[in-house]
Amino acid sequence: ALILLATALVLGFAARSDGAAVFVARHVWTMDDSRFGGWSGLDMVPAPDGTATGARFAAISDRGWIVDGVLERDLAGRITHATAGGFRRLGDRKSDPFFRREHRDSEGLALAPDGRVLVSYERLQRVFSYPDLSVTDPAVLPIYRDFIGFYPNSGLEALAVGPNGAVFTLPEVAMAGSG
């Protein structure tokens, strides 16, 4: 949680400046909820004009949960409090084989300016596109043959959306057998 909010600070300030990102402060985020923890992805919710205000965030856990909330800041821009909404299961459909417990290893999170929520999964390599933060009715993006052969639990780790809407991802470890 500490890394999550420190990263939010750096990202929030970097989005508002022309300079390099610098560490400003840290804030420890905790919740009294058994689903809290294991955070693997964080992104700032874009404002309607597409800019990152550093106020609203979304985070995913590696156990298939998403939560969004608001970061409160002091006048110097330091995070003083994180208020999170309820936990939602990422596209939980009991009949969907993608969402068996062992396949819920969500890792990368990218919030597109059009409101889509993109999530990469590393155990069973795939990227889902959800229409919005309700994270229901996911579309599976094309599964490229290059994804085949990634080590289990070392697959698609990071995720980003480019200015033209292109989706970028990369694996945690090189392909099996490639050293």
PDB file of C-alpha atoms in Angstrom:
ATOM      1  CA  ALA A   1       0.000   0.000   0.000  1.00  0.00           C
ATOM      2  CA  LEU A   2       2.894   2.312   0.762  1.00  0.00           C
ATOM      3  CA  ILE A   3       4.370   1.887  -2.702  1.00  0.00           C
ATOM      4  CA  LEU A   4       0.931   2.361  -4.245  1.00  0.00           C
ATOM      5  CA  LEU A   5       0.370   5.770  -2.718  1.00  0.00           C
ATOM      6  CA  ALA A   6       3.958   6.931  -3.147  1.00  0.00           C
ATOM      7  CA  THR A   7       3.578   6.079  -6.821  1.00  0.00           C
ATOM      8  CA  ALA A   8       0.297   8.002  -6.932  1.00  0.00           C
ATOM      9  CA  LEU A   9       2.059  11.033  -5.541  1.00  0.00           C
ATOM     10  CA  VAL A  10       4.819  10.887  -8.092  1.00  0.00           C
ATOM     11  CA  LEU A  11       2.404  10.265 -10.973  1.00  0.00           C
ATOM     12  CA  GLY A  12       0.078  13.036  -9.868  1.00  0.00           C
ATOM     13  CA  PHE A  13       2.839  15.611  -9.736  1.00  0.00           C
ATOM     14  CA  ALA A  14       4.515  14.385 -12.904  1.00  0.00           C
ATOM     15  CA  ALA A  15       1.247  14.821 -14.804  1.00  0.00           C
ATOM     16  CA  ARG A  16       1.038  18.459 -13.695  1.00  0.00           C
ATOM     17  CA  SER A  17       4.598  19.482 -14.461  1.00  0.00           C
ATOM     18  CA  ASP A  18       7.019  19.666 -17.329  1.00  0.00           C
ATOM     19  CA  GLY A  19       9.892  18.371 -15.189  1.00  0.00           C
ATOM     20  CA  ALA A  20      10.994  15.030 -13.894  1.00  0.00           C
ATOM     21  CA  ALA A  21       8.978  13.168 -11.299  1.00  0.00           C
ATOM     22  CA  VAL A  22      10.311  13.621  -7.774  1.00  0.00           C
ATOM     23  CA  PHE A  23       9.400  11.992  -4.482  1.00  0.00           C
ATOM     24  CA  VAL A  24       7.347  14.420  -2.386  1.00  0.00           C
ATOM     25  CA  ALA A  25       5.979  12.418   0.532  1.00  0.00           C
ATOM     26  CA  ARG A  26       4.467   9.090   1.449  1.00  0.00           C
ATOM     27  CA  HIS A  27       1.142   8.067   2.877  1.00  0.00           C
ATOM     28  CA  VAL A  28       0.285   4.635   4.260  1.00  0.00           C
ATOM     29  CA  TRP A  29      -3.099   3.479   3.019  1.00  0.00           C
ATOM     30  CA  THR A  30      -4.900   0.866   5.098  1.00  0.00           C
ATOM     31  CA  MET A  31      -8.404  -0.555   5.267  1.00  0.00           C
ATOM     32  CA  ASP A  32     -10.015  -3.009   7.639  1.00  0.00           C
ATOM     33  CA  ASP A  33     -11.082  -5.435   4.926  1.00  0.00           C
ATOM     34  CA  SER A  34      -9.764  -8.931   4.188  1.00  0.00           C
ATOM     35  CA  ARG A  35      -9.660  -8.075   0.453  1.00  0.00           C
ATOM     36  CA  PHE A  36      -7.271  -5.169   1.048  1.00  0.00           C
ATOM     37  CA  GLY A  37      -3.700  -5.681  -0.149  1.00  0.00           C
ATOM     38  CA  GLY A  38      -1.787  -7.360  -2.942  1.00  0.00           C
ATOM     39  CA  TRP A  39      -2.017  -4.192  -5.034  1.00  0.00           C
ATOM     40  CA  SER A  40      -0.540  -4.672  -8.458  1.00  0.00           C
ATOM     41  CA  GLY A  41      -1.979  -1.876 -10.598  1.00  0.00           C
ATOM     42  CA  LEU A  42      -2.765   1.788 -10.052  1.00  0.00           C
ATOM     43  CA  ASP A  43      -3.906   4.573 -12.328  1.00  0.00           C
ATOM     44  CA  MET A  44      -5.304   8.033 -11.878  1.00  0.00           C
ATOM     45  CA  VAL A  45      -8.822   8.551 -13.253  1.00  0.00           C
ATOM     46  CA  PRO A  46      -8.645  11.071 -16.105  1.00  0.00           C
ATOM     47  CA  ALA A  47     -10.664  14.271 -15.803  1.00  0.00           C
ATOM     48  CA  PRO A  48     -13.271  14.885 -18.531  1.00  0.00           C
ATOM     49  CA  ASP A  49     -10.656  16.867 -20.478  1.00  0.00           C
ATOM     50  CA  GLY A  50      -8.325  13.827 -20.418  1.00  0.00           C
ATOM     51  CA  THR A  51      -5.801  15.244 -17.948  1.00  0.00           C
ATOM     52  CA  ALA A  52      -4.801  13.454 -14.758  1.00  0.00           C
ATOM     53  CA  THR A  53      -5.840  15.593 -11.798  1.00  0.00           C
ATOM     54  CA  GLY A  54      -4.279  13.342  -9.180  1.00  0.00           C
ATOM     55  CA  ALA A  55      -7.529  13.268  -7.217  1.00  0.00           C
ATOM     56  CA  ARG A  56      -9.408  10.116  -8.271  1.00  0.00           C
ATOM     57  CA  PHE A  57      -7.672   6.762  -8.532  1.00  0.00           C
ATOM     58  CA  ALA A  58      -8.375   3.133  -9.311  1.00  0.00           C
ATOM     59  CA  ALA A  59      -6.324   0.199  -8.049  1.00  0.00           C
ATOM     60  CA  ILE A  60      -6.421  -3.547  -8.718  1.00  0.00           C
ATOM     61  CA  SER A  61      -5.180  -6.390  -6.586  1.00  0.00           C
ATOM     62  CA  ASP A  62      -3.510  -9.528  -7.837  1.00  0.00           C
ATOM     63  CA  ARG A  63      -6.524 -11.436  -6.505  1.00  0.00           C
ATOM     64  CA  GLY A  64      -8.954  -9.940  -9.045  1.00  0.00           C
ATOM     65  CA  TRP A  65     -10.406  -6.992  -7.076  1.00  0.00           C
ATOM     66  CA  ILE A  66     -10.738  -3.367  -8.139  1.00  0.00           C
ATOM     67  CA  VAL A  67     -11.402  -0.364  -5.948  1.00  0.00           C
ATOM     68  CA  ASP A  68     -11.574   3.301  -6.838  1.00  0.00           C
ATOM     69  CA  GLY A  69     -11.486   6.322  -4.641  1.00  0.00           C
ATOM     70  CA  VAL A  70     -10.253   9.823  -3.952  1.00  0.00           C
ATOM     71  CA  LEU A  71      -6.888  11.073  -2.752  1.00  0.00           C
ATOM     72  CA  GLU A  72      -7.134  14.074  -0.450  1.00  0.00           C
ATOM     73  CA  ARG A  73      -4.148  16.420  -0.519  1.00  0.00           C
ATOM     74  CA  ASP A  74      -2.867  19.308   1.576  1.00  0.00           C
ATOM     75  CA  LEU A  75      -1.949  22.701   0.108  1.00  0.00           C
ATOM     76  CA  ALA A  76       1.541  21.431  -0.725  1.00  0.00           C
ATOM     77  CA  GLY A  77       0.028  18.559  -2.739  1.00  0.00           C
ATOM     78  CA  ARG A  78       0.927  15.807  -0.274  1.00  0.00           C
ATOM     79  CA  ILE A  79      -1.604  13.003   0.140  1.00  0.00           C
ATOM     80  CA  THR A  80      -3.228  13.236   3.555  1.00  0.00           C
ATOM     81  CA  HIS A  81      -5.964  10.637   3.172  1.00  0.00           C
ATOM     82  CA  ALA A  82      -7.210   8.013   0.725  1.00  0.00           C
ATOM     83  CA  THR A  83     -10.928   7.309   0.654  1.00  0.00           C
ATOM     84  CA  ALA A  84     -11.843   4.180  -1.273  1.00  0.00           C
ATOM     85  CA  GLY A  85     -15.198   2.907  -2.420  1.00  0.00           C
ATOM     86  CA  GLY A  86     -16.285  -0.696  -2.239  1.00  0.00           C
ATOM     87  CA  PHE A  87     -14.417  -3.631  -3.708  1.00  0.00           C
ATOM     88  CA  ARG A  88     -15.712  -5.067  -6.970  1.00  0.00           C
ATOM     89  CA  ARG A  89     -14.691  -8.377  -8.516  1.00  0.00           C
ATOM     90  CA  LEU A  90     -13.184  -7.929 -11.972  1.00  0.00           C
ATOM     91  CA  GLY A  91     -15.785  -9.358 -14.364  1.00  0.00           C
ATOM     92  CA  ASP A  92     -16.817 -12.127 -12.005  1.00  0.00           C
ATOM     93  CA  ARG A  93     -18.846 -14.663 -13.918  1.00  0.00           C
ATOM     94  CA  LYS A  94     -18.839 -18.063 -12.306  1.00  0.00           C
ATOM     95  CA  SER A  95     -19.368 -19.755 -15.678  1.00  0.00           C
ATOM     96  CA  ASP A  96     -16.401 -17.962 -17.261  1.00  0.00           C
ATOM     97  CA  PRO A  97     -13.214 -20.108 -17.207  1.00  0.00           C
ATOM     98  CA  PHE A  98     -11.099 -16.924 -17.241  1.00  0.00           C
ATOM     99  CA  PHE A  99     -12.290 -16.173 -13.733  1.00  0.00           C
ATOM    100  CA  ARG A 100     -11.454 -19.386 -11.981  1.00  0.00           C
ATOM    101  CA  ARG A 101      -9.552 -18.483  -8.825  1.00  0.00           C
ATOM    102  CA  GLU A 102      -6.188 -19.473 -10.260  1.00  0.00           C
ATOM    103  CA  HIS A 103      -6.738 -17.223 -13.324  1.00  0.00           C
ATOM    104  CA  ARG A 104      -7.603 -14.000 -11.448  1.00  0.00           C
ATOM    105  CA  ASP A 105      -4.005 -12.792 -11.248  1.00  0.00           C
ATOM    106  CA  SER A 106      -4.684  -9.230 -12.415  1.00  0.00           C
ATOM    107  CA  GLU A 107      -1.491  -7.203 -12.756  1.00  0.00           C
ATOM    108  CA  GLY A 108      -1.615  -4.188 -15.067  1.00  0.00           C
ATOM    109  CA  LEU A 109      -4.216  -1.415 -15.010  1.00  0.00           C
ATOM    110  CA  ALA A 110      -4.713   1.408 -17.501  1.00  0.00           C
ATOM    111  CA  LEU A 111      -7.623   3.838 -17.540  1.00  0.00           C
ATOM    112  CA  ALA A 112      -8.286   5.105 -21.053  1.00  0.00           C
ATOM    113  CA  PRO A 113      -9.463   8.678 -21.663  1.00  0.00           C
ATOM    114  CA  ASP A 114     -12.720   7.288 -23.115  1.00  0.00           C
ATOM    115  CA  GLY A 115     -13.546   5.646 -19.755  1.00  0.00           C
ATOM    116  CA  ARG A 116     -12.503   2.093 -20.605  1.00  0.00           C
ATOM    117  CA  VAL A 117     -10.702   0.110 -17.928  1.00  0.00           C
ATOM    118  CA  LEU A 118      -7.973  -2.154 -19.299  1.00  0.00           C
ATOM    119  CA  VAL A 119      -6.571  -4.951 -17.140  1.00  0.00           C
ATOM    120  CA  SER A 120      -3.783  -7.397 -17.939  1.00  0.00           C
ATOM    121  CA  TYR A 121      -3.567 -10.820 -16.323  1.00  0.00           C
ATOM    122  CA  GLU A 122      -0.324 -12.721 -15.922  1.00  0.00           C
ATOM    123  CA  ARG A 123      -1.177 -16.312 -15.073  1.00  0.00           C
ATOM    124  CA  LEU A 124      -3.399 -16.831 -18.132  1.00  0.00           C
ATOM    125  CA  GLN A 125      -2.038 -14.167 -20.507  1.00  0.00           C
ATOM    126  CA  ARG A 126      -4.785 -11.840 -21.696  1.00  0.00           C
ATOM    127  CA  VAL A 127      -5.995  -8.233 -21.595  1.00  0.00           C
ATOM    128  CA  PHE A 128      -9.599  -7.390 -20.820  1.00  0.00           C
ATOM    129  CA  SER A 129     -11.308  -4.138 -21.749  1.00  0.00           C
ATOM    130  CA  TYR A 130     -14.177  -3.143 -19.458  1.00  0.00           C
ATOM    131  CA  PRO A 131     -16.499  -0.340 -20.619  1.00  0.00           C
ATOM    132  CA  ASP A 132     -16.098   1.590 -17.332  1.00  0.00           C
ATOM    133  CA  LEU A 133     -15.250   1.298 -13.626  1.00  0.00           C
ATOM    134  CA  SER A 134     -18.264  -0.953 -13.009  1.00  0.00           C
ATOM    135  CA  VAL A 135     -15.972  -3.647 -14.556  1.00  0.00           C
ATOM    136  CA  THR A 136     -18.797  -5.711 -15.996  1.00  0.00           C
ATOM    137  CA  ASP A 137     -19.149  -7.180 -19.486  1.00  0.00           C
ATOM    138  CA  PRO A 138     -15.451  -7.372 -20.382  1.00  0.00           C
ATOM    139  CA  ALA A 139     -14.225  -7.770 -23.923  1.00  0.00           C
ATOM    140  CA  VAL A 140     -11.147  -9.934 -24.384  1.00  0.00           C
ATOM    141  CA  LEU A 141      -8.604  -8.130 -26.536  1.00  0.00           C
ATOM    142  CA  PRO A 142      -6.895 -10.275 -29.182  1.00  0.00           C
ATOM    143  CA  ILE A 143      -4.529 -12.816 -27.651  1.00  0.00           C
ATOM    144  CA  TYR A 144      -1.330 -12.611 -29.659  1.00  0.00           C
ATOM    145  CA  ARG A 145       0.613 -15.763 -30.360  1.00  0.00           C
ATOM    146  CA  ASP A 146       3.655 -14.050 -28.832  1.00  0.00           C
ATOM    147  CA  PHE A 147       1.892 -14.405 -25.457  1.00  0.00           C
ATOM    148  CA  ILE A 148       2.064 -18.186 -25.785  1.00  0.00           C
ATOM    149  CA  GLY A 149       5.093 -19.544 -23.977  1.00  0.00           C
ATOM    150  CA  PHE A 150       5.298 -16.954 -21.202  1.00  0.00           C
ATOM    151  CA  TYR A 151       6.104 -18.582 -17.901  1.00  0.00           C
ATOM    152  CA  PRO A 152       3.009 -19.160 -15.759  1.00  0.00           C
ATOM    153  CA  ASN A 153       2.694 -16.357 -13.199  1.00  0.00           C
ATOM    154  CA  SER A 154       5.289 -14.291 -15.081  1.00  0.00           C
ATOM    155  CA  GLY A 155       3.221 -13.045 -18.000  1.00  0.00           C
ATOM    156  CA  LEU A 156       1.604  -9.714 -18.800  1.00  0.00           C
ATOM    157  CA  GLU A 157       2.671  -7.407 -16.000  1.00  0.00           C
ATOM    158  CA  ALA A 158       2.489  -3.766 -17.091  1.00  0.00           C
ATOM    159  CA  LEU A 159      -0.137  -1.992 -19.145  1.00  0.00           C
ATOM    160  CA  ALA A 160      -0.491   1.465 -20.693  1.00  0.00           C
ATOM    161  CA  VAL A 161      -2.678   3.278 -23.218  1.00  0.00           C
ATOM    162  CA  GLY A 162      -0.943   5.587 -25.686  1.00  0.00           C
ATOM    163  CA  PRO A 163      -2.235   8.967 -26.846  1.00  0.00           C
ATOM    164  CA  ASN A 164      -3.712   7.374 -29.976  1.00  0.00           C
ATOM    165  CA  GLY A 165      -5.511   4.655 -27.953  1.00  0.00           C
ATOM    166  CA  ALA A 166      -2.949   1.921 -28.653  1.00  0.00           C
ATOM    167  CA  VAL A 167      -2.600  -0.571 -25.794  1.00  0.00           C
ATOM    168  CA  PHE A 168       0.909  -1.543 -24.647  1.00  0.00           C
ATOM    169  CA  THR A 169       1.871  -4.422 -22.366  1.00  0.00           C
ATOM    170  CA  LEU A 170       4.999  -6.341 -21.483  1.00  0.00           C
ATOM    171  CA  PRO A 171       5.796  -9.557 -19.652  1.00  0.00           C
ATOM    172  CA  GLU A 172       7.442  -9.901 -16.269  1.00  0.00           C
ATOM    173  CA  VAL A 173       9.865 -12.523 -17.617  1.00  0.00           C
ATOM    174  CA  ALA A 174      11.046 -13.410 -21.104  1.00  0.00           C
ATOM    175  CA  MET A 175       9.459 -16.298 -22.955  1.00  0.00           C
ATOM    176  CA  ALA A 176      10.014 -19.834 -21.685  1.00  0.00           C
ATOM    177  CA  GLY A 177      13.165 -21.315 -23.087  1.00  0.00           C
ATOM    178  CA  SER A 178      14.595 -17.961 -24.162  1.00  0.00           C
ATOM    179  CA  GLY A 179      16.863 -17.696 -21.116  1.00  0.00           C
TER     180      GLY A 179
END
